[in-house]
Amino acid sequence: MQFVLSARFESDFAALPAAHRRMFRECMRAFSAGCDEWVANGPSPHPWPANQRIHRLTNSAIWSMTWHYRRPGGRATFEFATVDDEVLVRWRRIGGHEISDDE
């Protein structure tokens, strides 16, 4: 799975504590495998790692994942896009629970 980053995501990511950036990177292997399965088999059954609580935001094409549960919690939002017939993930925001308010 290919990933692209929005400018807002890059700014948010740079502002995270180093430990949170590391935790997010560590969950990417399982997330990427779930994305590959989602692209290959469709959205059902849900291929996502249970501990990432991945779900689509209500009435939106934007998805949310939780990558850290203790305060401050860690969330990231993303969407699927197609470029040259290839599905990719565009990361939109990363930070605490407040990022969902902007979506």
mmCIF file with all atom_site columns, C-alpha atoms in Angstrom:
data_model
loop_
_atom_site.group_PDB
_atom_site.id
_atom_site.type_symbol
_atom_site.label_atom_id
_atom_site.label_alt_id
_atom_site.label_comp_id
_atom_site.label_asym_id
_atom_site.label_entity_id
_atom_site.label_seq_id
_atom_site.pdbx_PDB_ins_code
_atom_site.Cartn_x
_atom_site.Cartn_y
_atom_site.Cartn_z
_atom_site.occupancy
_atom_site.B_iso_or_equiv
_atom_site.pdbx_formal_charge
_atom_site.auth_seq_id
_atom_site.auth_comp_id
_atom_site.auth_asym_id
_atom_site.auth_atom_id
_atom_site.pdbx_PDB_model_num
ATOM 1   C CA . MET A 1 1   ? 0.000   0.000  0.000   1.00 0.00 ? 1   MET A CA 1
ATOM 2   C CA . GLN A 1 2   ? 1.275   3.411  -0.926  1.00 0.00 ? 2   GLN A CA 1
ATOM 3   C CA . PHE A 1 3   ? 0.819   6.352  1.442   1.00 0.00 ? 3   PHE A CA 1
ATOM 4   C CA . VAL A 1 4   ? 0.750   10.089 0.741   1.00 0.00 ? 4   VAL A CA 1
ATOM 5   C CA . LEU A 1 5   ? 0.737   12.786 3.404   1.00 0.00 ? 5   LEU A CA 1
ATOM 6   C CA . SER A 1 6   ? -1.242  15.995 3.460   1.00 0.00 ? 6   SER A CA 1
ATOM 7   C CA . ALA A 1 7   ? 0.650   19.124 4.463   1.00 0.00 ? 7   ALA A CA 1
ATOM 8   C CA . ARG A 1 8   ? -1.514  19.274 7.600   1.00 0.00 ? 8   ARG A CA 1
ATOM 9   C CA . PHE A 1 9   ? -0.551  15.691 8.516   1.00 0.00 ? 9   PHE A CA 1
ATOM 10  C CA . GLU A 1 10  ? 3.141   16.496 8.090   1.00 0.00 ? 10  GLU A CA 1
ATOM 11  C CA . SER A 1 11  ? 2.797   19.522 10.364  1.00 0.00 ? 11  SER A CA 1
ATOM 12  C CA . ASP A 1 12  ? 0.773   17.555 12.947  1.00 0.00 ? 12  ASP A CA 1
ATOM 13  C CA . PHE A 1 13  ? 3.259   14.667 12.868  1.00 0.00 ? 13  PHE A CA 1
ATOM 14  C CA . ALA A 1 14  ? 6.249   16.968 13.407  1.00 0.00 ? 14  ALA A CA 1
ATOM 15  C CA . ALA A 1 15  ? 4.513   18.423 16.479  1.00 0.00 ? 15  ALA A CA 1
ATOM 16  C CA . LEU A 1 16  ? 3.999   15.009 18.121  1.00 0.00 ? 16  LEU A CA 1
ATOM 17  C CA . PRO A 1 17  ? 6.342   13.882 20.896  1.00 0.00 ? 17  PRO A CA 1
ATOM 18  C CA . ALA A 1 18  ? 9.047   11.524 19.610  1.00 0.00 ? 18  ALA A CA 1
ATOM 19  C CA . ALA A 1 19  ? 7.533   8.592  21.518  1.00 0.00 ? 19  ALA A CA 1
ATOM 20  C CA . HIS A 1 20  ? 4.190   9.113  19.772  1.00 0.00 ? 20  HIS A CA 1
ATOM 21  C CA . ARG A 1 21  ? 5.809   9.317  16.341  1.00 0.00 ? 21  ARG A CA 1
ATOM 22  C CA . ARG A 1 22  ? 7.521   5.988  17.109  1.00 0.00 ? 22  ARG A CA 1
ATOM 23  C CA . MET A 1 23  ? 4.262   4.351  18.274  1.00 0.00 ? 23  MET A CA 1
ATOM 24  C CA . PHE A 1 24  ? 2.489   5.459  15.104  1.00 0.00 ? 24  PHE A CA 1
ATOM 25  C CA . ARG A 1 25  ? 5.255   4.085  12.879  1.00 0.00 ? 25  ARG A CA 1
ATOM 26  C CA . GLU A 1 26  ? 5.184   0.777  14.773  1.00 0.00 ? 26  GLU A CA 1
ATOM 27  C CA . CYS A 1 27  ? 1.504   0.184  13.980  1.00 0.00 ? 27  CYS A CA 1
ATOM 28  C CA . MET A 1 28  ? 1.921   0.842  10.245  1.00 0.00 ? 28  MET A CA 1
ATOM 29  C CA . ARG A 1 29  ? 2.847   -2.736 9.272   1.00 0.00 ? 29  ARG A CA 1
ATOM 30  C CA . ALA A 1 30  ? -0.448  -4.147 10.581  1.00 0.00 ? 30  ALA A CA 1
ATOM 31  C CA . PHE A 1 31  ? -2.355  -1.169 9.162   1.00 0.00 ? 31  PHE A CA 1
ATOM 32  C CA . SER A 1 32  ? -0.786  -1.612 5.718   1.00 0.00 ? 32  SER A CA 1
ATOM 33  C CA . ALA A 1 33  ? -1.629  -5.333 5.702   1.00 0.00 ? 33  ALA A CA 1
ATOM 34  C CA . GLY A 1 34  ? -5.247  -4.449 6.555   1.00 0.00 ? 34  GLY A CA 1
ATOM 35  C CA . CYS A 1 35  ? -5.319  -1.927 3.705   1.00 0.00 ? 35  CYS A CA 1
ATOM 36  C CA . ASP A 1 36  ? -4.025  -4.513 1.239   1.00 0.00 ? 36  ASP A CA 1
ATOM 37  C CA . GLU A 1 37  ? -6.733  -6.938 2.350   1.00 0.00 ? 37  GLU A CA 1
ATOM 38  C CA . TRP A 1 38  ? -9.405  -4.220 2.151   1.00 0.00 ? 38  TRP A CA 1
ATOM 39  C CA . VAL A 1 39  ? -8.378  -3.369 -1.429  1.00 0.00 ? 39  VAL A CA 1
ATOM 40  C CA . ALA A 1 40  ? -8.263  -7.053 -2.450  1.00 0.00 ? 40  ALA A CA 1
ATOM 41  C CA . ASN A 1 41  ? -11.493 -8.200 -0.766  1.00 0.00 ? 41  ASN A CA 1
ATOM 42  C CA . GLY A 1 42  ? -13.584 -5.097 -0.166  1.00 0.00 ? 42  GLY A CA 1
ATOM 43  C CA . PRO A 1 43  ? -14.719 -3.619 3.109   1.00 0.00 ? 43  PRO A CA 1
ATOM 44  C CA . SER A 1 44  ? -16.383 -6.733 4.495   1.00 0.00 ? 44  SER A CA 1
ATOM 45  C CA . PRO A 1 45  ? -15.313 -8.633 6.515   1.00 0.00 ? 45  PRO A CA 1
ATOM 46  C CA . HIS A 1 46  ? -13.314 -5.936 8.245   1.00 0.00 ? 46  HIS A CA 1
ATOM 47  C CA . PRO A 1 47  ? -9.609  -6.718 7.866   1.00 0.00 ? 47  PRO A CA 1
ATOM 48  C CA . TRP A 1 48  ? -8.398  -4.103 10.293  1.00 0.00 ? 48  TRP A CA 1
ATOM 49  C CA . PRO A 1 49  ? -6.335  -4.813 13.405  1.00 0.00 ? 49  PRO A CA 1
ATOM 50  C CA . ALA A 1 50  ? -8.829  -4.717 16.296  1.00 0.00 ? 50  ALA A CA 1
ATOM 51  C CA . ASN A 1 51  ? -6.527  -2.649 18.506  1.00 0.00 ? 51  ASN A CA 1
ATOM 52  C CA . GLN A 1 52  ? -6.513  0.213  15.970  1.00 0.00 ? 52  GLN A CA 1
ATOM 53  C CA . ARG A 1 53  ? -10.293 0.797  16.102  1.00 0.00 ? 53  ARG A CA 1
ATOM 54  C CA . ILE A 1 54  ? -10.443 1.749  12.431  1.00 0.00 ? 54  ILE A CA 1
ATOM 55  C CA . HIS A 1 55  ? -13.797 3.045  11.292  1.00 0.00 ? 55  HIS A CA 1
ATOM 56  C CA . ARG A 1 56  ? -15.340 5.363  8.736   1.00 0.00 ? 56  ARG A CA 1
ATOM 57  C CA . LEU A 1 57  ? -16.537 8.703  10.076  1.00 0.00 ? 57  LEU A CA 1
ATOM 58  C CA . THR A 1 58  ? -20.302 9.138  9.837   1.00 0.00 ? 58  THR A CA 1
ATOM 59  C CA . ASN A 1 59  ? -21.523 10.320 6.419   1.00 0.00 ? 59  ASN A CA 1
ATOM 60  C CA . SER A 1 60  ? -17.961 10.731 5.171   1.00 0.00 ? 60  SER A CA 1
ATOM 61  C CA . ALA A 1 61  ? -15.266 9.164  3.003   1.00 0.00 ? 61  ALA A CA 1
ATOM 62  C CA . ILE A 1 62  ? -12.813 9.857  5.835   1.00 0.00 ? 62  ILE A CA 1
ATOM 63  C CA . TRP A 1 63  ? -11.612 7.078  8.116   1.00 0.00 ? 63  TRP A CA 1
ATOM 64  C CA . SER A 1 64  ? -10.202 7.240  11.641  1.00 0.00 ? 64  SER A CA 1
ATOM 65  C CA . MET A 1 65  ? -7.756  5.013  13.474  1.00 0.00 ? 65  MET A CA 1
ATOM 66  C CA . THR A 1 66  ? -6.645  4.992  17.097  1.00 0.00 ? 66  THR A CA 1
ATOM 67  C CA . TRP A 1 67  ? -2.974  4.229  17.575  1.00 0.00 ? 67  TRP A CA 1
ATOM 68  C CA . HIS A 1 68  ? -2.588  5.176  21.262  1.00 0.00 ? 68  HIS A CA 1
ATOM 69  C CA . TYR A 1 69  ? -5.161  4.878  24.054  1.00 0.00 ? 69  TYR A CA 1
ATOM 70  C CA . ARG A 1 70  ? -3.659  6.555  27.120  1.00 0.00 ? 70  ARG A CA 1
ATOM 71  C CA . ARG A 1 71  ? -3.877  10.302 27.540  1.00 0.00 ? 71  ARG A CA 1
ATOM 72  C CA . PRO A 1 72  ? -3.101  12.035 25.405  1.00 0.00 ? 72  PRO A CA 1
ATOM 73  C CA . GLY A 1 73  ? -4.755  9.602  23.050  1.00 0.00 ? 73  GLY A CA 1
ATOM 74  C CA . GLY A 1 74  ? -3.534  9.224  19.504  1.00 0.00 ? 74  GLY A CA 1
ATOM 75  C CA . ARG A 1 75  ? -5.722  9.303  16.421  1.00 0.00 ? 75  ARG A CA 1
ATOM 76  C CA . ALA A 1 76  ? -5.097  9.703  12.738  1.00 0.00 ? 76  ALA A CA 1
ATOM 77  C CA . THR A 1 77  ? -7.515  10.300 9.889   1.00 0.00 ? 77  THR A CA 1
ATOM 78  C CA . PHE A 1 78  ? -7.116  9.113  6.342   1.00 0.00 ? 78  PHE A CA 1
ATOM 79  C CA . GLU A 1 79  ? -8.968  8.519  3.111   1.00 0.00 ? 79  GLU A CA 1
ATOM 80  C CA . PHE A 1 80  ? -8.577  6.173  0.201   1.00 0.00 ? 80  PHE A CA 1
ATOM 81  C CA . ALA A 1 81  ? -7.745  7.658  -3.197  1.00 0.00 ? 81  ALA A CA 1
ATOM 82  C CA . THR A 1 82  ? -7.054  6.196  -6.615  1.00 0.00 ? 82  THR A CA 1
ATOM 83  C CA . VAL A 1 83  ? -4.149  7.439  -8.718  1.00 0.00 ? 83  VAL A CA 1
ATOM 84  C CA . ASP A 1 84  ? -3.302  5.767  -12.035 1.00 0.00 ? 84  ASP A CA 1
ATOM 85  C CA . ASP A 1 85  ? -5.638  2.868  -11.158 1.00 0.00 ? 85  ASP A CA 1
ATOM 86  C CA . GLU A 1 86  ? -3.772  2.245  -7.889  1.00 0.00 ? 86  GLU A CA 1
ATOM 87  C CA . VAL A 1 87  ? -5.513  2.621  -4.527  1.00 0.00 ? 87  VAL A CA 1
ATOM 88  C CA . LEU A 1 88  ? -3.521  4.550  -1.954  1.00 0.00 ? 88  LEU A CA 1
ATOM 89  C CA . VAL A 1 89  ? -4.025  6.009  1.502   1.00 0.00 ? 89  VAL A CA 1
ATOM 90  C CA . ARG A 1 90  ? -3.873  9.762  1.952   1.00 0.00 ? 90  ARG A CA 1
ATOM 91  C CA . TRP A 1 91  ? -3.160  10.649 5.570   1.00 0.00 ? 91  TRP A CA 1
ATOM 92  C CA . ARG A 1 92  ? -5.069  13.794 6.554   1.00 0.00 ? 92  ARG A CA 1
ATOM 93  C CA . ARG A 1 93  ? -4.489  14.556 10.277  1.00 0.00 ? 93  ARG A CA 1
ATOM 94  C CA . ILE A 1 94  ? -2.709  13.052 13.283  1.00 0.00 ? 94  ILE A CA 1
ATOM 95  C CA . GLY A 1 95  ? -2.830  13.954 16.964  1.00 0.00 ? 95  GLY A CA 1
ATOM 96  C CA . GLY A 1 96  ? -5.314  13.599 19.786  1.00 0.00 ? 96  GLY A CA 1
ATOM 97  C CA . HIS A 1 97  ? -9.070  13.136 19.732  1.00 0.00 ? 97  HIS A CA 1
ATOM 98  C CA . GLU A 1 98  ? -9.550  16.773 18.769  1.00 0.00 ? 98  GLU A CA 1
ATOM 99  C CA . ILE A 1 99  ? -8.482  16.116 15.171  1.00 0.00 ? 99  ILE A CA 1
ATOM 100 C CA . SER A 1 100 ? -11.845 14.485 14.438  1.00 0.00 ? 100 SER A CA 1
ATOM 101 C CA . ASP A 1 101 ? -13.522 17.819 15.153  1.00 0.00 ? 101 ASP A CA 1
ATOM 102 C CA . ASP A 1 102 ? -11.818 19.291 12.069  1.00 0.00 ? 102 ASP A CA 1
ATOM 103 C CA . GLU A 1 103 ? -12.964 16.536 9.712   1.00 0.00 ? 103 GLU A CA 1
#
